Short mmCIF file of C-alpha atoms and ligand atoms in Angstrom, two decimals:
data_model
loop_
_atom_site.label_atom_id
_atom_site.label_comp_id
_atom_site.label_asym_id
_atom_site.label_seq_id
_atom_site.Cartn_x
_atom_site.Cartn_y
_atom_site.Cartn_z
CA UNK A 332 0.00 0.00 0.00
CA UNK A 333 1.28 3.45 -0.92
CA UNK A 334 1.94 5.87 1.93
CA UNK A 335 -0.25 8.92 2.25
CA UNK A 336 -0.22 11.53 0.95
CA UNK A 337 0.04 9.98 -2.49
CA UNK A 338 -1.81 13.00 -3.69
CA UNK A 339 -1.74 12.61 -7.45
CA UNK A 340 -2.85 8.97 -7.56
CA UNK A 341 -5.53 9.36 -4.90
CA UNK A 342 -6.97 12.47 -6.50
CA UNK A 343 -7.00 10.82 -9.92
CA UNK A 344 -9.02 7.94 -8.45
CA UNK A 345 -11.37 10.28 -6.57
CA UNK A 346 -12.06 12.49 -9.59
CA UNK A 347 -12.55 9.50 -11.93
CA UNK A 348 -15.03 8.13 -9.40
CA UNK A 349 -16.81 11.48 -9.25
CA UNK A 350 -16.96 11.80 -13.04
CA UNK A 351 -18.39 8.30 -13.43
CA UNK A 352 -20.51 7.86 -10.30
CA UNK A 353 -21.07 11.29 -8.74
CA UNK A 354 -24.66 11.82 -7.62
CA UNK A 355 -26.90 13.61 -10.09
CA UNK A 356 -28.39 16.45 -8.10
CA UNK A 357 -30.41 19.41 -9.40
CA UNK A 358 -27.94 22.02 -8.10
CA UNK A 359 -25.14 20.32 -9.99
CA UNK A 360 -26.69 20.98 -13.40
CA UNK A 361 -24.52 24.07 -13.53
CA UNK A 362 -22.18 25.83 -11.13
CA UNK A 363 -24.20 29.02 -10.82
CA UNK A 364 -23.09 30.48 -7.46
CA UNK A 365 -26.65 31.39 -6.46
CA UNK A 366 -27.85 27.79 -6.94
CA UNK A 367 -24.80 26.42 -5.14
CA UNK A 368 -25.40 28.82 -2.24
CA UNK A 369 -29.09 27.93 -1.91
CA UNK A 370 -28.32 24.20 -2.01
CA UNK A 371 -25.56 24.46 0.59
CA UNK A 372 -27.80 26.38 3.00
CA UNK A 373 -30.63 23.88 2.54
CA UNK A 374 -28.26 20.95 3.05
CA UNK A 375 -27.11 22.19 6.47
CA UNK A 376 -28.33 19.51 8.91
CA UNK A 377 -30.76 18.16 6.31
CA UNK A 378 -30.62 15.03 4.17
CA UNK A 379 -30.07 15.30 0.42
CA UNK A 380 -33.29 13.46 -0.52
CA UNK A 381 -35.29 15.85 1.68
CA UNK A 382 -33.65 18.89 0.11
CA UNK A 383 -34.14 17.96 -3.58
CA UNK A 384 -37.90 18.79 -3.86
CA UNK A 385 -37.44 21.95 -1.77
CA UNK A 386 -34.58 23.09 -3.98
CA UNK A 387 -36.61 22.49 -7.15
CA UNK A 388 -39.59 24.43 -5.80
CA UNK A 389 -37.29 27.23 -4.66
CA UNK A 390 -35.63 27.62 -8.05
CA UNK A 391 -39.01 27.56 -9.75
CA UNK A 392 -40.22 30.39 -7.49
CA UNK A 393 -36.94 32.35 -7.23
CA UNK A 394 -34.90 31.37 -10.32
CA UNK A 395 -32.41 34.22 -10.00
CA UNK A 396 -30.75 36.04 -7.13
CA UNK A 397 -32.72 39.18 -8.02
CA UNK A 398 -36.04 37.28 -7.71
CA UNK A 399 -35.15 36.30 -4.17
CA UNK A 400 -33.82 39.74 -3.26
CA UNK A 401 -37.21 41.27 -4.13
CA UNK A 402 -39.31 38.55 -2.48
CA UNK A 403 -41.22 39.15 0.75
CA UNK A 404 -40.14 37.32 3.87
CA UNK A 405 -43.55 35.65 3.97
CA UNK A 406 -43.23 34.17 0.47
CA UNK A 407 -39.70 32.94 1.26
CA UNK A 408 -40.82 31.24 4.48
CA UNK A 409 -43.77 29.79 2.61
CA UNK A 410 -41.45 27.90 0.22
CA UNK A 411 -39.15 26.93 3.09
CA UNK A 412 -41.94 25.66 5.37
CA UNK A 413 -41.38 22.08 6.48
CA UNK A 414 -37.61 22.17 5.93
CA UNK A 415 -36.98 23.31 9.51
CA UNK A 416 -34.21 25.47 11.01
CA UNK A 417 -35.95 28.57 9.71
CA UNK A 418 -33.11 30.91 10.70
CA UNK A 419 -31.37 29.56 7.58
CA UNK A 420 -34.10 31.07 5.38
CA UNK A 421 -34.06 34.38 7.27
CA UNK A 422 -30.27 34.66 6.94
CA UNK A 423 -30.25 33.61 3.30
CA UNK A 424 -32.77 36.32 2.45
CA UNK A 425 -30.82 38.94 4.44
CA UNK A 426 -27.54 37.97 2.77
CA UNK A 427 -28.99 37.89 -0.75
CA UNK A 428 -30.45 41.36 -0.24
CA UNK A 429 -27.00 42.63 0.81
CA UNK A 430 -25.44 41.11 -2.32
CA UNK A 431 -28.17 42.63 -4.51
CA UNK A 432 -27.95 46.07 -2.92
CA UNK A 433 -24.28 46.52 -2.02
CA UNK A 434 -22.44 44.14 -4.36
CA UNK A 435 -24.16 44.77 -7.64
CA UNK A 436 -25.77 41.32 -7.46
CA UNK A 437 -22.40 39.56 -7.68
CA UNK A 438 -21.79 36.85 -5.09
CA UNK A 439 -18.24 37.19 -3.72
CA UNK A 440 -15.66 34.71 -4.99
CA UNK A 441 -13.44 34.96 -1.93
CA UNK A 442 -14.44 32.73 1.01
CA UNK A 443 -13.30 35.40 3.49
CA UNK A 444 -15.72 37.90 1.93
CA UNK A 445 -18.47 35.30 1.77
CA UNK A 446 -18.15 34.72 5.50
CA UNK A 447 -19.08 38.31 6.19
CA UNK A 448 -22.59 37.62 4.93
CA UNK A 449 -25.30 36.47 7.39
CA UNK A 450 -25.60 32.71 7.82
CA UNK A 451 -22.35 31.81 6.03
CA UNK A 452 -19.73 29.99 8.07
CA UNK A 453 -16.43 28.50 6.98
CA UNK A 454 -17.88 25.32 5.49
CA UNK A 455 -20.56 27.08 3.41
CA UNK A 456 -18.15 29.80 2.24
CA UNK A 457 -15.60 27.22 1.12
CA UNK A 458 -18.23 25.06 -0.57
CA UNK A 459 -19.57 28.02 -2.59
CA UNK A 460 -16.09 29.32 -3.46
CA UNK A 461 -14.74 25.93 -4.53
CA UNK A 462 -17.81 24.58 -6.35
CA UNK A 463 -18.94 27.79 -8.06
CA UNK A 464 -15.58 29.51 -8.60
CA UNK A 465 -12.94 26.74 -8.38
CA UNK A 466 -11.32 28.54 -5.47
CA UNK A 467 -8.77 26.07 -3.98
CA UNK A 468 -10.23 25.55 -0.48
CA UNK A 469 -11.47 22.47 1.35
CA UNK A 470 -15.12 22.30 2.48
CA UNK A 471 -15.09 19.93 5.42
CA UNK A 472 -18.54 18.65 6.33
CA UNK A 473 -19.39 15.50 8.32
CA UNK A 474 -18.79 13.30 5.27
CA UNK A 475 -15.35 14.71 4.56
CA UNK A 476 -14.46 14.49 8.24
CA UNK A 477 -15.25 10.78 8.29
CA UNK A 478 -13.59 9.90 4.95
CA UNK A 479 -10.41 11.83 5.78
CA UNK A 480 -10.21 10.40 9.31
CA UNK A 481 -10.30 6.94 7.77
CA UNK A 482 -8.06 7.65 4.82
CA UNK A 483 -5.35 8.96 7.19
CA UNK A 484 -6.48 6.69 10.07
CA UNK A 485 -6.78 9.54 12.57
CA UNK A 486 -8.41 8.50 15.88
CA UNK A 487 -9.70 11.88 17.00
CA UNK A 488 -8.42 14.65 14.74
CA UNK A 489 -8.86 18.30 15.73
CA UNK A 490 -10.52 20.56 13.12
CA UNK A 491 -7.13 22.19 12.50
CA UNK A 492 -5.39 18.85 11.88
CA UNK A 493 -8.14 17.69 9.56
CA UNK A 494 -8.03 20.94 7.63
CA UNK A 495 -4.27 20.67 7.29
CA UNK A 496 -4.48 17.06 6.02
CA UNK A 497 -7.32 17.89 3.65
CA UNK A 498 -5.52 20.92 2.25
CA UNK A 499 -2.39 18.86 1.62
CA UNK A 500 -4.47 16.41 -0.42
CA UNK A 501 -6.78 18.89 -2.22
CA UNK A 502 -6.72 18.90 -6.02
CA UNK A 503 -6.10 22.58 -6.74
CA UNK A 504 -7.19 22.21 -10.38
CA UNK A 505 -10.64 20.85 -9.57
CA UNK A 506 -11.29 21.81 -5.94
CA UNK A 507 -15.08 21.90 -6.26
CA UNK A 508 -15.23 18.43 -7.83
CA UNK A 509 -12.71 17.15 -5.29
CA UNK A 510 -14.84 18.36 -2.37
CA UNK A 511 -17.96 16.89 -3.95
CA UNK A 512 -16.22 13.59 -4.72
CA UNK A 513 -15.43 13.20 -1.02
CA UNK A 514 -18.94 14.28 -0.02
CA UNK A 515 -20.41 11.62 -2.34
CA UNK A 516 -17.96 8.98 -1.16
CA UNK A 517 -18.91 9.69 2.46
CA UNK A 518 -22.64 9.67 1.69
CA UNK A 519 -22.76 6.46 -0.33
CA UNK A 520 -19.69 4.25 0.31
CA UNK A 521 -17.68 5.46 3.28
CA UNK A 522 -20.85 5.49 5.39
CA UNK A 523 -20.72 5.84 9.21
CA UNK A 524 -21.21 2.17 10.05
CA UNK A 525 -19.64 -0.65 8.04
CA UNK A 526 -18.30 1.28 5.04
CA UNK A 527 -18.40 -0.60 1.73
CA UNK A 528 -14.64 -0.58 1.23
CA UNK A 529 -14.69 -3.08 -1.63
CA UNK A 530 -16.49 -0.45 -3.73
CA UNK A 531 -14.25 2.41 -2.68
CA UNK A 532 -11.99 3.93 -5.35
CA UNK A 533 -9.23 4.64 -2.82
CA UNK A 534 -9.34 1.39 -0.84
CA UNK A 535 -5.75 0.56 -1.72
CA UNK A 536 -4.62 3.90 -0.29
CA UNK A 537 -6.73 3.93 2.85
CA UNK A 538 -4.82 3.46 6.10
CA UNK A 539 -7.94 2.64 8.05
CA UNK A 540 -8.99 -0.10 5.61
CA UNK A 541 -5.47 -1.49 5.79
CA UNK A 542 -5.54 -1.59 9.60
CA UNK A 543 -9.19 -2.60 9.99
CA UNK A 544 -10.05 0.46 12.08
CA UNK A 545 -12.87 1.83 9.89
CA UNK A 546 -15.62 1.48 12.50
CA UNK A 547 -13.52 3.21 15.14
CA UNK A 548 -13.00 6.35 13.09
CA UNK A 549 -15.30 9.34 13.12
CA UNK A 550 -18.48 7.74 14.34
CA UNK A 551 -21.42 10.10 14.79
CA UNK A 552 -21.54 11.91 18.12
CA UNK A 553 -24.22 10.92 20.62
CA UNK A 554 -27.40 12.88 20.07
CA UNK A 555 -28.42 15.62 22.49
CA UNK A 556 -31.31 14.65 24.79
CA UNK A 557 -34.70 15.68 23.43
CA UNK A 558 -36.92 17.86 25.66
CA UNK A 559 -40.72 17.39 25.76
CA UNK A 560 -43.32 20.12 25.90
CA UNK A 561 -47.14 20.18 26.00
CA UNK A 562 -48.89 23.13 24.38
CA UNK A 563 -52.55 24.03 24.71
CA UNK A 564 -53.80 25.52 21.44
CA UNK A 565 -56.96 27.48 20.64
CA UNK A 566 -58.16 27.30 17.04
CA UNK A 567 -60.77 30.04 16.77
CA UNK A 568 -63.14 30.22 13.79
CA UNK A 569 -65.52 33.15 13.21
CA UNK A 570 -68.88 33.28 11.44
CA UNK A 571 -67.15 33.95 8.10
CA UNK A 572 -65.17 30.70 8.44
CA UNK A 573 -61.95 32.60 9.03
CA UNK A 574 -59.27 31.25 11.37
CA UNK A 575 -57.42 33.36 13.91
CA UNK A 576 -53.64 33.10 13.46
CA UNK A 577 -50.69 34.93 14.93
CA UNK A 578 -47.25 35.62 13.54
CA UNK A 579 -44.34 34.57 15.73
CA UNK A 580 -41.72 37.14 16.79
CA UNK A 581 -38.81 37.81 14.39
CA UNK A 582 -36.30 35.95 16.56
CA UNK A 583 -36.13 32.50 18.14
CA UNK A 584 -37.65 29.16 17.21
CA UNK A 585 -39.87 29.33 14.08
CA UNK A 586 -39.28 33.09 13.82
CA UNK A 587 -41.73 34.90 11.55
CA UNK A 588 -43.94 31.84 10.96
CA UNK A 589 -47.68 31.77 11.58
CA UNK A 590 -49.46 29.61 14.15
CA UNK A 591 -52.65 29.16 16.12
CA UNK A 592 -52.52 30.88 19.51
CA UNK A 593 -51.12 28.52 22.11
CA UNK A 594 -49.24 28.32 25.36
CA UNK A 595 -47.10 25.76 27.14
CA UNK A 596 -48.50 23.82 30.08
CA UNK A 597 -46.27 24.42 33.08
CA UNK A 598 -46.51 23.35 36.72
CA UNK A 599 -49.95 22.10 37.74
CA UNK A 600 -51.87 23.99 35.08
CA UNK A 601 -54.49 22.00 33.17
CA UNK A 602 -55.18 22.13 29.44
CA UNK A 603 -58.64 23.58 30.10
CA UNK A 604 -57.26 26.40 32.25
CA UNK A 605 -54.71 27.31 29.60
CA UNK A 606 -57.34 27.18 26.85
CA UNK A 607 -59.49 29.59 28.90
CA UNK A 608 -56.54 31.90 29.56
CA UNK A 609 -55.61 32.02 25.88
CA UNK A 610 -59.21 32.76 24.92
CA UNK A 611 -59.47 35.52 27.53
CA UNK A 612 -56.23 37.03 26.23
CA UNK A 613 -57.74 37.01 22.76
CA UNK A 614 -60.85 38.78 24.02
CA UNK A 615 -63.46 36.03 24.07
CA UNK A 616 -64.99 33.63 26.57
CA UNK A 617 -64.91 29.88 26.01
CA UNK A 618 -68.02 29.34 28.08
CA UNK A 619 -70.20 31.78 26.14
CA UNK A 620 -73.39 30.22 24.72
CA UNK A 621 -72.75 31.45 21.17
CA UNK A 622 -69.50 29.54 20.82
CA UNK A 623 -69.26 25.84 20.13
CA UNK A 624 -66.24 23.89 21.38
CA UNK A 625 -64.80 20.74 19.82
CA UNK A 626 -61.88 19.00 21.50
CA UNK A 627 -59.50 17.75 18.82
CA UNK A 628 -57.02 14.88 19.04
CA UNK A 629 -53.54 15.76 20.21
CA UNK A 630 -50.87 16.31 17.58
CA UNK A 631 -47.26 15.36 18.22
CA UNK A 632 -44.48 17.10 16.33
CA UNK A 633 -40.78 16.39 16.68
CA UNK A 634 -38.09 19.02 16.28
CA UNK A 635 -34.45 17.91 16.49
CA UNK A 636 -34.17 18.99 20.14
CA UNK A 637 -37.80 19.10 21.22
CA UNK A 638 -40.97 16.99 21.01
CA UNK A 639 -44.13 19.07 21.26
CA UNK A 640 -47.58 17.64 21.97
CA UNK A 641 -50.27 20.10 20.89
CA UNK A 642 -53.62 19.82 22.67
CA UNK A 643 -56.05 21.77 20.50
CA UNK A 644 -59.58 22.97 21.04
CA UNK A 645 -61.64 24.23 18.12
CA UNK A 646 -63.80 27.22 19.04
CA UNK A 647 -66.55 27.94 16.50
CA UNK A 648 -68.54 31.17 16.29
CA UNK A 649 -66.02 33.57 17.80
CA UNK A 650 -66.83 37.23 17.31
CA UNK A 651 -64.72 38.30 14.32
CA UNK A 652 -64.08 41.68 15.85
CA UNK A 653 -62.16 40.01 18.65
CA UNK A 654 -59.50 42.32 19.95
CA UNK A 655 -56.06 40.78 20.26
CA UNK A 656 -53.31 43.36 20.54
CA UNK A 657 -49.96 42.03 21.67
CA UNK A 658 -46.47 43.50 21.61
CA UNK A 659 -45.04 40.09 20.64
CA UNK A 660 -47.43 38.86 17.99
CA UNK A 661 -49.29 40.13 14.95
CA UNK A 662 -52.79 38.62 14.74
CA UNK A 663 -54.85 38.05 11.61
CA UNK A 664 -58.16 36.42 10.69
CA UNK A 665 -57.48 34.32 7.59
CA UNK A 666 -59.91 32.55 5.31
CA UNK A 667 -59.36 28.77 5.42
CA UNK A 668 -58.54 28.50 1.71
CA UNK A 669 -55.90 31.24 1.99
CA UNK A 670 -53.97 29.76 4.90
CA UNK A 671 -51.79 27.83 2.43
CA UNK A 672 -50.34 31.19 1.35
CA UNK A 673 -48.91 31.79 4.82
CA UNK A 674 -45.78 30.05 6.11
CA UNK A 675 -47.00 27.58 8.74
CA UNK A 676 -44.68 25.12 10.50
CA UNK A 677 -45.48 21.44 9.92
CA UNK A 678 -47.06 20.91 13.38
CA UNK A 679 -49.43 23.83 12.75
CA UNK A 680 -50.34 22.49 9.32
CA UNK A 681 -51.37 19.24 11.00
CA UNK A 682 -53.56 21.20 13.43
CA UNK A 683 -55.16 23.09 10.56
CA UNK A 684 -55.98 19.85 8.69
CA UNK A 685 -57.46 18.37 11.84
CA UNK A 686 -59.69 21.38 12.45
CA UNK A 687 -60.91 21.49 8.84
CA UNK A 688 -61.81 17.82 9.03
CA UNK A 689 -63.74 18.44 12.26
CA UNK A 690 -65.62 21.35 10.65
CA UNK A 691 -66.60 19.20 7.66
CA UNK A 692 -67.71 16.29 9.86
CA UNK A 693 -69.77 18.67 11.97
CA UNK A 694 -71.82 19.85 8.99
CA UNK A 695 -72.59 16.33 7.67
S1 SF4 B 341 -11.49 2.22 1.99
FE1 SF4 B 341 -13.27 2.09 3.29
S2 SF4 B 341 -12.79 3.27 5.10
FE2 SF4 B 341 -11.29 3.80 3.54
S3 SF4 B 341 -12.13 5.63 2.59
FE3 SF4 B 341 -12.79 3.88 1.38
S4 SF4 B 341 -14.79 3.31 2.23
FE4 SF4 B 341 -13.79 4.65 3.69
#
């Protein structure tokens, strides 16, 4: 077995593999920096097969950087809804507007300049610069970390050591393809558990394969514990079949998205008490004769760090003039058929479907 770094041979094998077997992905149809940027932001902490339909819808709606720069936050969140980690969409929009306004619409080629834009860290900057502009930098994501740890058989490499090793191996003529070859290798062959070494183009140059240490190198870190929360939710419908929604504050979890008014159950509080409190805060009384209440089934939604159980009540016949001023939220009565135009997180979409079903069943 040749000693590493046998840069020329290894890179020849990696690039041949990429040319012949690289994954066909919609953002690889061309190296337009805007498309590369959008794909890299969507791919942060999200699987490729989840991202593909979102990317296609995004490009259909915002084909060029200028289309996105002029889009409203609401329409951007609407296309992003369901993809999670919404701060990515907020930052992408902010950064694109900066490029459109202050940089003549030209996305910087230099990774240092890219990193000055909101939401762009070292990995994303290097991925954009190398893939879109052939800038000779390594883009080390989880896949590259694992492949390189195995290739060099490094038990617990620091980020600096990994970067140094990767940079020494990088193919400066095709840095974007080199990064993507390693990403693909890590995603399909050099997988976390039991890598398929017999299919690997660089098996004969891999120290870990030679020593049989593959499964000891760069295993995924243990997941953070997941917190649980129970939320009481009031889904109010007025006589015009409009639903009362509120827009979340501009910062924090699900920033800027729309939801039904709700509140977390804490201490000894009961769901009924919280439902009543929410209704009072919105300016109506749950026990009034004119309103009809339907208890809906609970809805469970899992975020990466949090599992939320929503306990909804549907309140029919609420006075549409209900007063609901709040410094934190913007409230709006929205016709049922128009709710799809607002960005709603997945858990709230489930609640909406449930309430519509209950309304239909009630009229049968
Ligand atoms: S030979 Fe095996 S462990 Fe080494 S890089 Fe290839 S797939 Fe990974």
